[in-house]
Amino acid sequence: MTKTMNTDSTTNRIWIYDTTLRDGSQREGMSLSIEDKLRIAHRLDRLGVPFIEGGWPGANPKDVQFFWRLQEEPLQNAQAVAFCSTRRPGKTAAEDPMLQPILSAGTRWVTIFGKSWDLHVIEGLNTTLEENLEMIRDTIEFLRSQGRQVIYDAEHWFDGYKHNPTYALKTLETAIAAGAEWIVFCDTNGGTLPHEISQITSTVIQTLRQNTDIPINFGIHTHNDAETAVANALTAVLEGVRMVQGTINGYGERCGNANLCSLIPNLQLKLGYDCIDPSHLVKLTETSRYISEVANLAPDDHAAFVGLSAFAHKGGIHVSAVQRNPLTYEHLQPELIGNKRRIVVSDQAGMSNILAKAATFGIDLNKKDPKCRQILEKLKELENQGYQFEAAEASFELLMHEAVGDRQTFFEIKGFHVHCEQLEGMTNVLATVKVAVNGKNILEAAEGNGPVSALDAALRKALVNFYPALADFQLTDYKVRILDGGAGTSAKTRVLVESSNGQQRWTTVGVSTNIIEASYQAVVEGLEYGLILQTQGKEVVTLS
């Protein structure tokens, strides 16, 4: 058994309940191994989340093994929670084999969901309304008799209440009388709007507290099908709920669950509630990106609070104002949640963008330096040709270093050749590169599963003896954009290449009417920038 915690509702405390490992993993295209789940659980534990729902023991072997492993590698602060439904119709909870793996999971807390909507009882469970009430009562009483503390998730609560409020209330009264310590209102279909959440939550909390002397704690669980999950959860808190269930990055089935990365800072920094320790809040951005990496899902750069672009400033007027006073275009300090301000450069940039970006790169420039004007004009010229530096800051940093005359030269490209041959339905690609290092010419060849792969392999092969760190570099993303579709196969293309050394990542760009040449430009700059990171110890976007 894990540690206990005092969950009495107080005016200012909000209990965050994370269901990334269960509800979040139901997102289409998301699959977590046992090791993935353990890594995420321990990272959430370090963030300070008090409840971490690990899955449904017995529903699949992975969840059973996860809880076993968690007993060997216990959480230090959070409560692990097992999840299950009420017992089946027609048998007692003690007889239902579905509940035995829940007990074996060894968690003190168990979350049980039951039916609130009479439509689901009759058509989904194919049973009577009275039997559904008995299933709720029997399941909770059984788990309480086994020493478990119970959170009751009222599934489809808002739809059920709107359809048959009298019966929906009976389900909650039954759960409370049976010993559930938390009653959670679930907007399972995600279609309820904030004004409905407010009205129903307020009315029901008042009604239940008038009808019973038993202390009741209330929670909220919202889905994002109407794009209002976060707003709905905030509204419910304002009406008196004290547990908020959600997932990191809003992962979840269909359109996802309420995003804890937005809920936590909104609740804590804007509404003044106590969710997690402020010293842990600064880990929120890092946790968001770490979990996206473990889940093998690209981070949402435009996510509120934790996104790479959440505090990015592009327009020259904005940049100038933010540098004088960040409050002009920022709703809070990004450092409070572990993010940081970024100045973006593009064809909309002004001198303020160039100076701010130079400062972040450690380049000493001032407004009167003619190099500032030269960099700005070069930027606009290249963006007019199709380059895009706001998504390729590594390339822009190299450009700035070149303009001020301190760009390091690690190698010089003399030429390259790519040969593709198709035999018996198989395509063989061979790339040859010629580079110069320290005045010495090197010719190398390598095969790959495509021209970019072969060129990258040949270039690394030529350089790795001089720069062993290249062995740890990887191409982690490759994006191609056609810039002038009307030109057909002669169209100019823009290639963005993301590289990584296992701890950091950076993006470079290439543009050409020849897609291989554009790719090669981006790959070469990616390797060059990686070597700068290696030699100067520069810090860019971290992966963990």
mmCIF file of N, CA and C in Angstrom, residues 47 264-265 268-269 276-285 335-338:
data_model
loop_
_atom_site.group_PDB
_atom_site.id
_atom_site.type_symbol
_atom_site.label_atom_id
_atom_site.label_comp_id
_atom_site.label_asym_id
_atom_site.label_seq_id
_atom_site.Cartn_x
_atom_site.Cartn_y
_atom_site.Cartn_z
ATOM 1 N N LEU A 47 6.816 16.240 -10.624
ATOM 2 C CA LEU A 47 6.128 17.515 -10.863
ATOM 3 C C LEU A 47 5.271 17.915 -9.669
ATOM 4 N N ILE A 264 -3.317 23.895 -14.863
ATOM 5 C CA ILE A 264 -2.532 24.158 -13.655
ATOM 6 C C ILE A 264 -2.098 25.622 -13.560
ATOM 7 N N PRO A 265 -1.478 26.200 -14.615
ATOM 8 C CA PRO A 265 -1.099 27.620 -14.485
ATOM 9 C C PRO A 265 -2.294 28.564 -14.404
ATOM 10 N N GLN A 268 -3.496 28.187 -10.749
ATOM 11 C CA GLN A 268 -2.553 28.615 -9.721
ATOM 12 C C GLN A 268 -2.106 30.068 -9.884
ATOM 13 N N LEU A 269 -1.763 30.461 -11.102
ATOM 14 C CA LEU A 269 -1.193 31.783 -11.307
ATOM 15 C C LEU A 269 -2.248 32.861 -11.540
ATOM 16 N N ILE A 276 0.155 22.820 -7.232
ATOM 17 C CA ILE A 276 1.438 22.165 -6.995
ATOM 18 C C ILE A 276 2.408 23.204 -6.440
ATOM 19 N N ASP A 277 3.466 22.730 -5.824
ATOM 20 C CA ASP A 277 4.441 23.639 -5.242
ATOM 21 C C ASP A 277 5.029 24.556 -6.326
ATOM 22 N N PRO A 278 5.161 25.855 -6.051
ATOM 23 C CA PRO A 278 5.724 26.768 -7.058
ATOM 24 C C PRO A 278 7.091 26.329 -7.568
ATOM 25 N N SER A 279 7.886 25.681 -6.710
ATOM 26 C CA SER A 279 9.200 25.205 -7.154
ATOM 27 C C SER A 279 9.079 24.070 -8.158
ATOM 28 N N HIS A 280 7.921 23.396 -8.173
ATOM 29 C CA HIS A 280 7.665 22.347 -9.153
ATOM 30 C C HIS A 280 6.989 22.908 -10.404
ATOM 31 N N LEU A 281 6.259 24.009 -10.240
ATOM 32 C CA LEU A 281 5.552 24.595 -11.381
ATOM 33 C C LEU A 281 6.514 24.970 -12.499
ATOM 34 N N VAL A 282 7.731 25.350 -12.150
ATOM 35 C CA VAL A 282 8.711 25.730 -13.164
ATOM 36 C C VAL A 282 9.159 24.532 -14.002
ATOM 37 N N LYS A 283 8.762 23.322 -13.608
ATOM 38 C CA LYS A 283 9.092 22.121 -14.377
ATOM 39 C C LYS A 283 7.988 21.752 -15.366
ATOM 40 N N LEU A 284 6.930 22.569 -15.433
ATOM 41 C CA LEU A 284 5.762 22.195 -16.239
ATOM 42 C C LEU A 284 6.099 22.070 -17.724
ATOM 43 N N THR A 285 6.806 23.052 -18.280
ATOM 44 C CA THR A 285 7.162 23.005 -19.704
ATOM 45 C C THR A 285 8.061 21.819 -19.993
ATOM 46 N N GLU A 335 8.921 32.273 -17.385
ATOM 47 C CA GLU A 335 9.797 31.530 -16.480
ATOM 48 C C GLU A 335 9.031 30.867 -15.344
ATOM 49 N N LEU A 336 7.841 31.374 -15.018
ATOM 50 C CA LEU A 336 7.063 30.803 -13.923
ATOM 51 C C LEU A 336 6.653 29.369 -14.197
ATOM 52 N N ILE A 337 6.494 29.031 -15.481
ATOM 53 C CA ILE A 337 6.112 27.663 -15.831
ATOM 54 C C ILE A 337 7.221 26.978 -16.637
ATOM 55 N N GLY A 338 8.447 27.530 -16.520
ATOM 56 C CA GLY A 338 9.594 26.875 -17.129
ATOM 57 C C GLY A 338 9.759 27.104 -18.612
#
